[in-house]
PDB file of C-alpha atoms and ligand atoms in Angstrom:
ATOM      1  CA  UNK A 185      -7.717  -9.363   6.500  1.00  0.00           C
ATOM      2  CA  UNK A 186      -7.102  -7.343   3.450  1.00  0.00           C
ATOM      3  CA  UNK A 187      -3.740  -5.287   2.142  1.00  0.00           C
ATOM      4  CA  UNK A 188      -4.782  -2.498   1.498  1.00  0.00           C
ATOM      5  CA  UNK A 189      -3.556   1.229  -0.249  1.00  0.00           C
ATOM      6  CA  UNK A 190      -4.772   4.484   1.017  1.00  0.00           C
ATOM      7  CA  UNK A 191      -3.436   7.783  -1.153  1.00  0.00           C
ATOM      8  CA  UNK A 192      -4.588  10.977   0.708  1.00  0.00           C
ATOM      9  CA  UNK A 193      -4.329   9.252   3.462  1.00  0.00           C
ATOM     10  CA  UNK A 194      -2.604  11.780   5.751  1.00  0.00           C
ATOM     11  CA  UNK A 195      -6.091  13.621   6.493  1.00  0.00           C
ATOM     12  CA  UNK A 196      -9.824  13.991   6.226  1.00  0.00           C
ATOM     13  CA  UNK A 197     -11.249  11.230   4.159  1.00  0.00           C
ATOM     14  CA  UNK A 198      -8.443   9.203   3.191  1.00  0.00           C
ATOM     15  CA  UNK A 199      -7.380   9.038   7.483  1.00  0.00           C
ATOM     16  CA  UNK A 200     -10.675   7.977   8.329  1.00  0.00           C
ATOM     17  CA  UNK A 201     -10.799   5.087   5.283  1.00  0.00           C
ATOM     18  CA  UNK A 202      -7.433   3.864   6.553  1.00  0.00           C
ATOM     19  CA  UNK A 203      -8.426   4.150  10.638  1.00  0.00           C
ATOM     20  CA  UNK A 204     -12.142   2.047   9.382  1.00  0.00           C
ATOM     21  CA  UNK A 205      -9.720  -0.435   7.547  1.00  0.00           C
ATOM     22  CA  UNK A 206      -7.032  -0.903  10.827  1.00  0.00           C
ATOM     23  CA  UNK A 207     -10.094  -1.074  13.017  1.00  0.00           C
ATOM     24  CA  UNK A 208     -11.588  -3.882  11.410  1.00  0.00           C
ATOM     25  CA  UNK A 209      -8.071  -6.000  10.760  1.00  0.00           C
ATOM     26  CA  UNK A 210      -6.743  -5.056   7.636  1.00  0.00           C
ATOM     27  CA  UNK A 211      -3.000  -4.093   6.724  1.00  0.00           C
ATOM     28  CA  UNK A 212      -2.842  -0.480   5.137  1.00  0.00           C
ATOM     29  CA  UNK A 213      -0.430   1.437   3.527  1.00  0.00           C
ATOM     30  CA  UNK A 214      -1.075   5.047   4.410  1.00  0.00           C
ATOM     31  CA  UNK A 215       0.426   7.158   1.643  1.00  0.00           C
ATOM     32  CA  UNK A 216       0.462  10.757   1.202  1.00  0.00           C
ATOM     33  CA  UNK A 217       2.745  13.747  -0.491  1.00  0.00           C
ATOM     34  CA  UNK A 218       2.757  14.894   3.531  1.00  0.00           C
ATOM     35  CA  UNK A 219       5.596  12.519   4.341  1.00  0.00           C
ATOM     36  CA  UNK A 220       5.383  13.433   8.200  1.00  0.00           C
ATOM     37  CA  UNK A 221       1.353  13.830   8.059  1.00  0.00           C
ATOM     38  CA  UNK A 222       1.496  10.239   6.612  1.00  0.00           C
ATOM     39  CA  UNK A 223       4.033   8.766   9.391  1.00  0.00           C
ATOM     40  CA  UNK A 224       1.890  10.053  12.052  1.00  0.00           C
ATOM     41  CA  UNK A 225      -1.724   8.248  11.324  1.00  0.00           C
ATOM     42  CA  UNK A 226       0.183   4.910  10.889  1.00  0.00           C
ATOM     43  CA  UNK A 227       1.823   5.068  14.363  1.00  0.00           C
ATOM     44  CA  UNK A 228      -1.501   6.235  15.790  1.00  0.00           C
ATOM     45  CA  UNK A 229      -3.359   3.819  14.000  1.00  0.00           C
ATOM     46  CA  UNK A 230      -0.447   0.596  15.268  1.00  0.00           C
ATOM     47  CA  UNK A 231      -1.812   1.751  18.772  1.00  0.00           C
ATOM     48  CA  UNK A 232      -4.988   0.545  17.855  1.00  0.00           C
ATOM     49  CA  UNK A 233      -4.431  -3.136  18.461  1.00  0.00           C
ATOM     50  CA  UNK A 234      -6.265  -4.512  15.332  1.00  0.00           C
ATOM     51  CA  UNK A 235      -4.698  -4.636  12.380  1.00  0.00           C
ATOM     52  CA  UNK A 236      -1.115  -2.452  10.919  1.00  0.00           C
ATOM     53  CA  UNK A 237      -0.396   0.244   9.252  1.00  0.00           C
ATOM     54  CA  UNK A 238       2.903   1.586   7.664  1.00  0.00           C
ATOM     55  CA  UNK A 239       3.365   4.634   5.743  1.00  0.00           C
ATOM     56  CA  UNK A 240       5.290   5.998   2.493  1.00  0.00           C
ATOM     57  CA  UNK A 241       5.606   9.152   0.931  1.00  0.00           C
ATOM     58  CA  UNK A 242       4.129   9.090  -2.310  1.00  0.00           C
ATOM     59  CA  UNK A 243       3.129  12.073  -4.926  1.00  0.00           C
ATOM     60  CA  UNK A 244      -0.194  11.084  -6.879  1.00  0.00           C
ATOM     61  CA  UNK A 245       1.157  12.937 -10.232  1.00  0.00           C
ATOM     62  CA  UNK A 246       4.099  10.710 -10.329  1.00  0.00           C
ATOM     63  CA  UNK A 247       3.100   7.846 -11.989  1.00  0.00           C
ATOM     64  CA  UNK A 248       6.582   5.728 -11.605  1.00  0.00           C
ATOM     65  CA  UNK A 249       6.444   6.334  -8.274  1.00  0.00           C
ATOM     66  CA  UNK A 250       3.006   4.865  -7.792  1.00  0.00           C
ATOM     67  CA  UNK A 251       3.512   1.812 -10.043  1.00  0.00           C
ATOM     68  CA  UNK A 252       6.713   1.263  -7.946  1.00  0.00           C
ATOM     69  CA  UNK A 253       4.513   1.477  -4.417  1.00  0.00           C
ATOM     70  CA  UNK A 254       1.947  -0.582  -5.804  1.00  0.00           C
ATOM     71  CA  UNK A 255       3.842  -3.544  -6.957  1.00  0.00           C
ATOM     72  CA  UNK A 256       6.196  -3.176  -3.365  1.00  0.00           C
ATOM     73  CA  UNK A 257       3.374  -3.515  -1.852  1.00  0.00           C
ATOM     74  CA  UNK A 258       2.003  -6.518  -3.428  1.00  0.00           C
ATOM     75  CA  UNK A 259       5.773  -7.426  -3.689  1.00  0.00           C
ATOM     76  CA  UNK A 260       6.061  -7.481   0.751  1.00  0.00           C
ATOM     77  CA  UNK A 261       2.633  -8.824   0.654  1.00  0.00           C
ATOM     78  CA  UNK A 262       1.818 -11.554  -1.632  1.00  0.00           C
ATOM     79  CA  UNK A 263      -1.556  -9.489  -2.543  1.00  0.00           C
ATOM     80  CA  UNK A 264      -3.210  -5.955  -3.285  1.00  0.00           C
ATOM     81  CA  UNK A 265      -6.656  -6.211  -2.019  1.00  0.00           C
ATOM     82  CA  UNK A 266      -8.036  -3.004  -2.021  1.00  0.00           C
ATOM     83  CA  UNK A 267      -6.837   0.097  -3.224  1.00  0.00           C
ATOM     84  CA  UNK A 268      -8.372   3.697  -2.268  1.00  0.00           C
ATOM     85  CA  UNK A 269      -7.175   6.159  -4.850  1.00  0.00           C
ATOM     86  CA  UNK A 270      -8.155   9.229  -2.767  1.00  0.00           C
ATOM     87  CA  UNK A 271      -6.300  11.824  -3.050  1.00  0.00           C
ATOM     88  CA  UNK A 272      -7.126  15.313  -3.804  1.00  0.00           C
ATOM     89  CA  UNK A 273      -7.254  19.139  -4.014  1.00  0.00           C
ATOM     90  CA  UNK A 274      -9.900  21.714  -3.916  1.00  0.00           C
ATOM     91  CA  UNK A 275     -10.170  24.192  -6.938  1.00  0.00           C
ATOM     92  CA  UNK A 276     -13.115  27.090  -6.621  1.00  0.00           C
ATOM     93  CA  UNK A 277     -13.295  30.817  -8.366  1.00  0.00           C
ATOM     94  CA  UNK A 278     -15.292  31.984 -11.534  1.00  0.00           C
ATOM     95  CA  UNK A 279     -14.354  30.574 -15.028  1.00  0.00           C
ATOM     96  CA  UNK A 280     -12.925  33.507 -15.890  1.00  0.00           C
ATOM     97  CA  UNK A 281     -11.045  34.214 -12.817  1.00  0.00           C
ATOM     98  CA  UNK A 282      -9.252  30.356 -12.778  1.00  0.00           C
ATOM     99  CA  UNK A 283      -6.113  30.213 -14.820  1.00  0.00           C
ATOM    100  CA  UNK A 284      -4.778  27.296 -16.935  1.00  0.00           C
ATOM    101  CA  UNK A 285      -2.696  26.388 -13.245  1.00  0.00           C
ATOM    102  CA  UNK A 286      -5.914  25.883 -12.051  1.00  0.00           C
ATOM    103  CA  UNK A 287      -7.028  23.649 -14.487  1.00  0.00           C
ATOM    104  CA  UNK A 288      -3.435  21.723 -15.110  1.00  0.00           C
ATOM    105  CA  UNK A 289      -3.017  20.921 -11.291  1.00  0.00           C
ATOM    106  CA  UNK A 290      -6.866  19.427 -10.599  1.00  0.00           C
ATOM    107  CA  UNK A 291      -6.244  17.792 -14.158  1.00  0.00           C
ATOM    108  CA  UNK A 292      -2.570  16.319 -12.490  1.00  0.00           C
ATOM    109  CA  UNK A 293      -4.001  15.611  -8.947  1.00  0.00           C
ATOM    110  CA  UNK A 294      -7.691  14.958  -9.112  1.00  0.00           C
ATOM    111  CA  UNK A 295      -7.663  13.072 -12.452  1.00  0.00           C
ATOM    112  CA  UNK A 296      -4.364  11.736 -13.133  1.00  0.00           C
ATOM    113  CA  UNK A 297      -3.574  10.777  -9.780  1.00  0.00           C
ATOM    114  CA  UNK A 298      -6.260   8.528  -9.987  1.00  0.00           C
ATOM    115  CA  UNK A 299      -5.420   7.309 -13.724  1.00  0.00           C
ATOM    116  CA  UNK A 300      -2.185   6.205 -12.016  1.00  0.00           C
ATOM    117  CA  UNK A 301      -3.578   4.369  -9.086  1.00  0.00           C
ATOM    118  CA  UNK A 302      -5.529   2.375 -11.305  1.00  0.00           C
ATOM    119  CA  UNK A 303      -2.842   1.896 -14.147  1.00  0.00           C
ATOM    120  CA  UNK A 304      -0.678   0.485 -11.277  1.00  0.00           C
ATOM    121  CA  UNK A 305      -3.440  -1.212  -9.278  1.00  0.00           C
ATOM    122  CA  UNK A 306      -4.905  -3.239 -12.181  1.00  0.00           C
ATOM    123  CA  UNK A 307      -2.640  -4.993 -13.966  1.00  0.00           C
ATOM    124  CA  UNK A 308      -1.768  -7.087 -10.249  1.00  0.00           C
ATOM    125  CA  UNK A 309      -5.303  -7.530  -9.223  1.00  0.00           C
ATOM    126  CA  UNK A 310      -6.003  -9.081 -12.522  1.00  0.00           C
ATOM    127  CA  UNK A 311      -3.130 -11.170 -12.361  1.00  0.00           C
ATOM    128  CA  UNK A 312      -3.951 -12.317  -8.916  1.00  0.00           C
ATOM    129  CA  UNK A 313      -7.603 -12.924 -10.284  1.00  0.00           C
ATOM    130  CA  UNK A 314      -8.997 -10.494  -7.733  1.00  0.00           C
ATOM    131  CA  UNK A 315      -9.122  -7.375  -5.569  1.00  0.00           C
ATOM    132  CA  UNK A 316     -11.589  -3.662  -5.496  1.00  0.00           C
ATOM    133  CA  UNK A 317     -10.415  -0.509  -6.571  1.00  0.00           C
ATOM    134  CA  UNK A 318     -12.092   2.495  -4.732  1.00  0.00           C
ATOM    135  CA  UNK A 319     -11.913   6.226  -6.409  1.00  0.00           C
ATOM    136  CA  UNK A 320     -12.665   9.046  -4.485  1.00  0.00           C
ATOM    137  CA  UNK A 321     -14.640  11.333  -7.162  1.00  0.00           C
ATOM    138  CA  UNK A 322     -17.265  13.596  -5.574  1.00  0.00           C
ATOM    139  CA  UNK A 323     -21.389  14.671  -5.478  1.00  0.00           C
ATOM    140  CA  UNK A 324     -19.436  17.051  -8.181  1.00  0.00           C
ATOM    141  CA  UNK A 325     -18.754  14.252 -10.168  1.00  0.00           C
ATOM    142  CA  UNK A 326     -22.650  13.877 -10.782  1.00  0.00           C
ATOM    143  CA  UNK A 327     -24.064  17.254 -10.202  1.00  0.00           C
ATOM    144  CA  UNK A 328     -23.217  20.800 -12.284  1.00  0.00           C
ATOM    145  CA  UNK A 329     -21.043  22.392  -9.946  1.00  0.00           C
ATOM    146  CA  UNK A 330     -20.294  25.801 -10.643  1.00  0.00           C
ATOM    147  CA  UNK A 331     -17.349  28.014  -9.088  1.00  0.00           C
ATOM    148  CA  UNK A 332     -14.616  25.367  -9.240  1.00  0.00           C
ATOM    149  CA  UNK A 333     -15.479  23.831 -12.971  1.00  0.00           C
ATOM    150  CA  UNK A 334     -11.917  22.297 -13.056  1.00  0.00           C
ATOM    151  CA  UNK A 335     -13.027  20.083 -10.365  1.00  0.00           C
ATOM    152  CA  UNK A 336     -16.165  19.256 -11.288  1.00  0.00           C
ATOM    153  CA  UNK A 337     -14.504  18.355 -14.329  1.00  0.00           C
ATOM    154  CA  UNK A 338     -12.174  15.804 -13.333  1.00  0.00           C
ATOM    155  CA  UNK A 339     -14.663  14.748 -10.542  1.00  0.00           C
ATOM    156  CA  UNK A 340     -16.687  13.838 -13.622  1.00  0.00           C
ATOM    157  CA  UNK A 341     -13.832  12.151 -15.328  1.00  0.00           C
ATOM    158  CA  UNK A 342     -12.989  10.269 -12.405  1.00  0.00           C
ATOM    159  CA  UNK A 343     -16.733   8.945 -12.231  1.00  0.00           C
ATOM    160  CA  UNK A 344     -16.753   8.315 -16.031  1.00  0.00           C
ATOM    161  CA  UNK A 345     -13.273   5.948 -15.805  1.00  0.00           C
ATOM    162  CA  UNK A 346     -14.405   4.304 -12.796  1.00  0.00           C
ATOM    163  CA  UNK A 347     -18.304   3.174 -14.191  1.00  0.00           C
ATOM    164  CA  UNK A 348     -16.088   2.376 -17.255  1.00  0.00           C
ATOM    165  CA  UNK A 349     -13.292   0.100 -16.110  1.00  0.00           C
ATOM    166  CA  UNK A 350     -16.707  -1.474 -13.693  1.00  0.00           C
ATOM    167  CA  UNK A 351     -17.971  -2.735 -16.870  1.00  0.00           C
ATOM    168  CA  UNK A 352     -14.416  -4.398 -18.187  1.00  0.00           C
ATOM    169  CA  UNK A 353     -13.451  -5.504 -14.697  1.00  0.00           C
ATOM    170  CA  UNK A 354     -16.583  -7.441 -13.824  1.00  0.00           C
ATOM    171  CA  UNK A 355     -15.938  -9.910 -16.223  1.00  0.00           C
ATOM    172  CA  UNK A 356     -12.660 -10.560 -14.428  1.00  0.00           C
ATOM    173  CA  UNK A 357     -12.673 -10.856 -11.014  1.00  0.00           C
ATOM    174  CA  UNK A 358     -11.994  -7.045  -9.996  1.00  0.00           C
ATOM    175  CA  UNK A 359     -14.314  -4.543  -8.528  1.00  0.00           C
ATOM    176  CA  UNK A 360     -14.782  -1.155  -8.940  1.00  0.00           C
ATOM    177  CA  UNK A 361     -15.943   1.670  -6.530  1.00  0.00           C
ATOM    178  CA  UNK A 362     -16.708   5.100  -6.741  1.00  0.00           C
ATOM    179  CA  UNK A 363     -17.236   7.137  -3.957  1.00  0.00           C
ATOM    180  CA  UNK A 364     -19.284  10.492  -4.786  1.00  0.00           C
ATOM    181  CA  UNK A 365     -19.286  12.548  -1.093  1.00  0.00           C
ATOM    182  CA  UNK A 366     -21.181  16.090  -1.044  1.00  0.00           C
ATOM    183  CA  UNK A 367     -19.255  18.334   1.542  1.00  0.00           C
ATOM    184  CA  UNK A 368     -17.296  16.488   4.272  1.00  0.00           C
ATOM    185  CA  UNK A 369     -15.570  18.597   7.238  1.00  0.00           C
ATOM    186  CA  UNK A 370     -11.891  18.223   6.440  1.00  0.00           C
ATOM    187  CA  UNK A 371      -9.132  20.691   5.982  1.00  0.00           C
ATOM    188  CA  UNK A 372      -9.519  20.047   1.912  1.00  0.00           C
ATOM    189  CA  UNK A 373     -12.544  22.873   2.368  1.00  0.00           C
ATOM    190  CA  UNK A 374     -10.025  25.152   4.519  1.00  0.00           C
ATOM    191  CA  UNK A 375      -7.211  25.259   1.452  1.00  0.00           C
ATOM    192  CA  UNK A 376      -8.999  25.771  -1.824  1.00  0.00           C
ATOM    193  CA  UNK A 377      -6.584  26.303  -4.674  1.00  0.00           C
ATOM    194  CA  UNK A 378      -3.403  25.886  -2.834  1.00  0.00           C
ATOM    195  CA  UNK A 379      -0.667  27.673  -4.208  1.00  0.00           C
ATOM    196  CA  UNK A 380      -2.530  28.866  -6.626  1.00  0.00           C
ATOM    197  CA  UNK A 381      -3.464  31.779  -7.957  1.00  0.00           C
ATOM    198  CA  UNK A 382      -6.152  34.157  -5.577  1.00  0.00           C
ATOM    199  CA  UNK A 383      -9.639  33.778  -6.563  1.00  0.00           C
ATOM    200  CA  UNK A 384     -13.310  34.900  -5.554  1.00  0.00           C
ATOM    201  CA  UNK A 385     -12.951  31.097  -3.531  1.00  0.00           C
ATOM    202  CA  UNK A 386      -9.562  30.234  -2.491  1.00  0.00           C
ATOM    203  CA  UNK A 387      -8.437  29.769   1.224  1.00  0.00           C
ATOM    204  CA  UNK A 388     -11.131  29.208   3.341  1.00  0.00           C
ATOM    205  CA  UNK A 389     -14.543  27.801   1.581  1.00  0.00           C
ATOM    206  CA  UNK A 390     -16.617  26.965   4.308  1.00  0.00           C
ATOM    207  CA  UNK A 391     -18.718  29.986   4.343  1.00  0.00           C
ATOM    208  CA  UNK A 392     -19.426  29.815   0.869  1.00  0.00           C
ATOM    209  CA  UNK A 393     -20.547  26.014   1.185  1.00  0.00           C
ATOM    210  CA  UNK A 394     -22.677  27.079   4.473  1.00  0.00           C
ATOM    211  CA  UNK A 395     -24.905  29.481   2.097  1.00  0.00           C
ATOM    212  CA  UNK A 396     -25.214  26.540  -0.461  1.00  0.00           C
ATOM    213  CA  UNK A 397     -25.196  22.951   1.143  1.00  0.00           C
ATOM    214  CA  UNK A 398     -26.994  21.852   4.195  1.00  0.00           C
ATOM    215  CA  UNK A 399     -24.446  21.151   6.464  1.00  0.00           C
ATOM    216  CA  UNK A 400     -20.983  19.032   6.449  1.00  0.00           C
ATOM    217  CA  UNK A 401     -20.946  15.653   6.676  1.00  0.00           C
ATOM    218  CA  UNK A 402     -18.144  14.011   8.977  1.00  0.00           C
ATOM    219  CA  UNK A 403     -15.476  11.645   7.954  1.00  0.00           C
ATOM    220  CA  UNK A 404     -16.424   9.271  10.319  1.00  0.00           C
ATOM    221  CA  UNK A 405     -20.309   8.926   9.040  1.00  0.00           C
ATOM    222  CA  UNK A 406     -18.480   8.954   5.331  1.00  0.00           C
ATOM    223  CA  UNK A 407     -15.864   5.868   6.076  1.00  0.00           C
ATOM    224  CA  UNK A 408     -18.353   3.802   7.542  1.00  0.00           C
ATOM    225  CA  UNK A 409     -20.565   4.521   4.022  1.00  0.00           C
ATOM    226  CA  UNK A 410     -17.883   3.859   2.184  1.00  0.00           C
ATOM    227  CA  UNK A 411     -16.733   0.290   3.969  1.00  0.00           C
ATOM    228  CA  UNK A 412     -20.823  -0.540   4.111  1.00  0.00           C
ATOM    229  CA  UNK A 413     -20.220   0.108  -0.377  1.00  0.00           C
ATOM    230  CA  UNK A 414     -17.426  -1.932  -0.999  1.00  0.00           C
ATOM    231  CA  UNK A 415     -19.159  -5.211   1.183  1.00  0.00           C
ATOM    232  CA  UNK A 416     -22.137  -4.263  -1.151  1.00  0.00           C
ATOM    233  CA  UNK A 417     -19.822  -3.692  -4.103  1.00  0.00           C
ATOM    234  CA  UNK A 418     -21.359  -0.776  -4.970  1.00  0.00           C
ATOM    235  CA  UNK A 419     -20.885   1.024  -8.011  1.00  0.00           C
ATOM    236  CA  UNK A 420     -21.550   4.147  -7.124  1.00  0.00           C
ATOM    237  CA  UNK A 421     -21.293   5.492  -2.961  1.00  0.00           C
ATOM    238  CA  UNK A 422     -22.652   8.418  -2.751  1.00  0.00           C
ATOM    239  CA  UNK A 423     -23.508  10.571   0.748  1.00  0.00           C
ATOM    240  CA  UNK A 424     -25.120  11.784   2.554  1.00  0.00           C
ATOM    241  CA  UNK A 425     -29.153  11.571   1.928  1.00  0.00           C
ATOM    242  CA  UNK A 426     -29.176  15.402   0.335  1.00  0.00           C
ATOM    243  CA  UNK A 427     -26.553  14.429  -1.866  1.00  0.00           C
ATOM    244  CA  UNK A 428     -28.385  11.366  -3.090  1.00  0.00           C
ATOM    245  CA  UNK A 429     -30.800  13.406  -3.729  1.00  0.00           C
ATOM    246  CA  UNK A 430     -29.133  16.475  -5.990  1.00  0.00           C
ATOM    247  CA  UNK A 431     -27.802  13.496  -7.529  1.00  0.00           C
ATOM    248  CA  UNK A 432     -31.552  12.226  -8.164  1.00  0.00           C
ATOM    249  CA  UNK A 433     -32.964  15.653  -9.164  1.00  0.00           C
ATOM    250  CA  UNK A 434     -30.176  16.053 -12.079  1.00  0.00           C
ATOM    251  CA  UNK A 435     -31.077  12.673 -13.631  1.00  0.00           C
ATOM    252  CA  UNK A 436     -35.033  14.023 -13.398  1.00  0.00           C
ATOM    253  CA  UNK A 437     -34.203  17.262 -14.459  1.00  0.00           C
ATOM    254  CA  UNK A 438     -31.014  18.365 -15.619  1.00  0.00           C
ATOM    255  CA  UNK A 439     -32.191  22.350 -16.628  1.00  0.00           C
ATOM    256  CA  UNK A 440     -33.988  22.692 -13.404  1.00  0.00           C
ATOM    257  CA  UNK A 441     -30.281  21.280 -11.801  1.00  0.00           C
ATOM    258  CA  UNK A 442     -28.393  23.636 -13.806  1.00  0.00           C
ATOM    259  CA  UNK A 443     -31.045  26.829 -12.656  1.00  0.00           C
ATOM    260  CA  UNK A 444     -30.345  26.023  -9.012  1.00  0.00           C
ATOM    261  CA  UNK A 445     -26.571  25.762  -9.203  1.00  0.00           C
ATOM    262  CA  UNK A 446     -27.228  29.460 -10.675  1.00  0.00           C
ATOM    263  CA  UNK A 447     -28.756  30.407  -7.217  1.00  0.00           C
ATOM    264  CA  UNK A 448     -24.823  29.482  -6.047  1.00  0.00           C
ATOM    265  CA  UNK A 449     -23.515  31.320  -8.440  1.00  0.00           C
ATOM    266  CA  UNK A 450     -25.593  34.614  -7.633  1.00  0.00           C
ATOM    267  CA  UNK A 451     -24.851  33.891  -3.785  1.00  0.00           C
ATOM    268  CA  UNK A 452     -20.787  34.037  -4.435  1.00  0.00           C
ATOM    269  CA  UNK A 453     -21.080  37.448  -6.705  1.00  0.00           C
ATOM    270  CA  UNK A 454     -23.800  39.172  -4.690  1.00  0.00           C
ATOM    271  CA  UNK A 455     -20.716  38.371  -1.695  1.00  0.00           C
ATOM    272  CA  UNK A 456     -18.126  39.949  -3.966  1.00  0.00           C
ATOM    273  CA  UNK A 457     -19.688  42.618  -5.010  1.00  0.00           C
TER     274      UNK A 457
HETATM  275  N1  NAD B 659     -14.030  17.501   1.826  1.00  0.00           N
HETATM  276  C1  NAD B 659     -14.628  17.753   0.937  1.00  0.00           C
HETATM  277  O1  NAD B 659     -16.239  18.105   1.373  1.00  0.00           O
HETATM  278  C2  NAD B 659     -14.721  16.423  -0.468  1.00  0.00           C
HETATM  279  C3  NAD B 659     -16.153  16.237  -1.042  1.00  0.00           C
HETATM  280  C4  NAD B 659     -16.127  15.432  -1.922  1.00  0.00           C
HETATM  281  C5  NAD B 659     -14.905  15.137  -2.548  1.00  0.00           C
HETATM  282  N2  NAD B 659     -13.793  14.877  -1.655  1.00  0.00           N
HETATM  283  C6  NAD B 659     -12.589  14.539  -2.278  1.00  0.00           C
HETATM  284  O2  NAD B 659     -12.178  13.586  -1.230  1.00  0.00           O
HETATM  285  C7  NAD B 659     -10.982  13.338  -1.477  1.00  0.00           C
HETATM  286  C8  NAD B 659     -10.091  13.938  -0.327  1.00  0.00           C
HETATM  287  O3  NAD B 659     -10.126  15.009   0.625  1.00  0.00           O
HETATM  288  P1  NAD B 659     -10.198  15.285   1.979  1.00  0.00           P
HETATM  289  O4  NAD B 659     -11.486  16.435   1.973  1.00  0.00           O
HETATM  290  O5  NAD B 659      -9.974  14.353   2.668  1.00  0.00           O
HETATM  291  O6  NAD B 659      -9.085  16.184   1.451  1.00  0.00           O
HETATM  292  P2  NAD B 659      -7.936  16.131   2.755  1.00  0.00           P
HETATM  293  O7  NAD B 659      -6.983  17.657   2.247  1.00  0.00           O
HETATM  294  O8  NAD B 659      -8.202  16.124   4.262  1.00  0.00           O
HETATM  295  O9  NAD B 659      -6.831  15.523   2.174  1.00  0.00           O
HETATM  296  C9  NAD B 659      -6.060  15.055   0.939  1.00  0.00           C
HETATM  297  C10 NAD B 659      -4.667  14.457   1.250  1.00  0.00           C
HETATM  298  O10 NAD B 659      -4.403  14.612  -0.117  1.00  0.00           O
HETATM  299  C11 NAD B 659      -3.257  14.435   0.026  1.00  0.00           C
HETATM  300  N3  NAD B 659      -2.484  14.806  -1.187  1.00  0.00           N
HETATM  301  C12 NAD B 659      -2.820  16.607  -2.207  1.00  0.00           C
HETATM  302  N4  NAD B 659      -2.281  16.433  -3.422  1.00  0.00           N
HETATM  303  C13 NAD B 659      -1.472  15.009  -3.366  1.00  0.00           C
HETATM  304  C14 NAD B 659      -0.607  14.567  -4.413  1.00  0.00           C
HETATM  305  N5  NAD B 659       0.140  15.374  -5.133  1.00  0.00           N
HETATM  306  N6  NAD B 659      -0.201  13.225  -3.847  1.00  0.00           N
HETATM  307  C15 NAD B 659      -0.326  12.415  -2.925  1.00  0.00           C
HETATM  308  N7  NAD B 659      -1.351  13.038  -1.967  1.00  0.00           N
HETATM  309  C16 NAD B 659      -1.471  14.251  -2.428  1.00  0.00           C
HETATM  310  C17 NAD B 659      -2.771  16.113   1.026  1.00  0.00           C
HETATM  311  O11 NAD B 659      -1.209  16.112   1.559  1.00  0.00           O
HETATM  312  C18 NAD B 659      -4.405  15.732   2.391  1.00  0.00           C
HETATM  313  O12 NAD B 659      -3.673  14.888   3.057  1.00  0.00           O
HETATM  314  C19 NAD B 659     -10.476  14.567  -2.465  1.00  0.00           C
HETATM  315  O13 NAD B 659      -9.651  13.472  -3.643  1.00  0.00           O
HETATM  316  C20 NAD B 659     -11.584  15.122  -2.493  1.00  0.00           C
HETATM  317  O14 NAD B 659     -11.645  15.739  -3.550  1.00  0.00           O
HETATM  318  C21 NAD B 659     -14.028  15.670  -0.493  1.00  0.00           C
END
């Protein structure tokens, strides 16, 4: 039975991860900037009759709050086995439409949110001699995803920091994995650029995604992949299969992958005109 923290646990992928953990008997602290949403998820999970859930408000952009929460969980339970630095937002739009606010919000939540989680969890896990840090990046962290390059940039950074840390942590008993899903059916895809200036992709992006991708993956299937990847201590958990094929394509022929991405840009530009 593990003690786990999930950020962004009120919705989507984080909620599915928390559900899988509690279903197998773990104790999970479901955290989110959405306090009520996190509470609702924890209440529901406590009816499963297996593990246990608690909830807490946590804004991952607040480094001190992240540190306090992770230390508090370690203090309450005597250890911290699993940390899912998962909270994130979607940023979309052509580069010329994006403001520095789009860039800064992506960096603050998608990158620095993970940095804060790693910075808080890693010393705890080093001290206790074990643990597993699981960061949610995206397939956009492995392939040249256009029309939202702040998202692409921050997700590449999360992949890089995770794999670099994994190499450092391996000799110290701490495991690090990074999750790179393609499009998953969650509210994130209906809420691109939350609270930010409008672009061609603001709001509901599912129509544009349907033109560029074979379909949406489910959170349940992804959570199953993540649990299996953790059990196998996979460095990268890339899903579904078409995402792994796209990633392979980039490694084999990066130039061709960029040209394929151009087709998606043309479709969005075409839709705009
Ligand atoms: N849905 C997809 O297609 C997809 C694909 C690849 C990667 N991802 C990544 O998966 C992760 C989870 O996304 P999701 O699809 O489940 O989205 P979601 O919108 O369903 O859930 C994200 C959660 O993060 C929370 N959040 C936002 N800002 C926060 C902050 N500052 N502090 C704490 N919590 C905050 C939201 O309140 C929400 O509950 C994100 O990092 C996202 O980039 C999603």
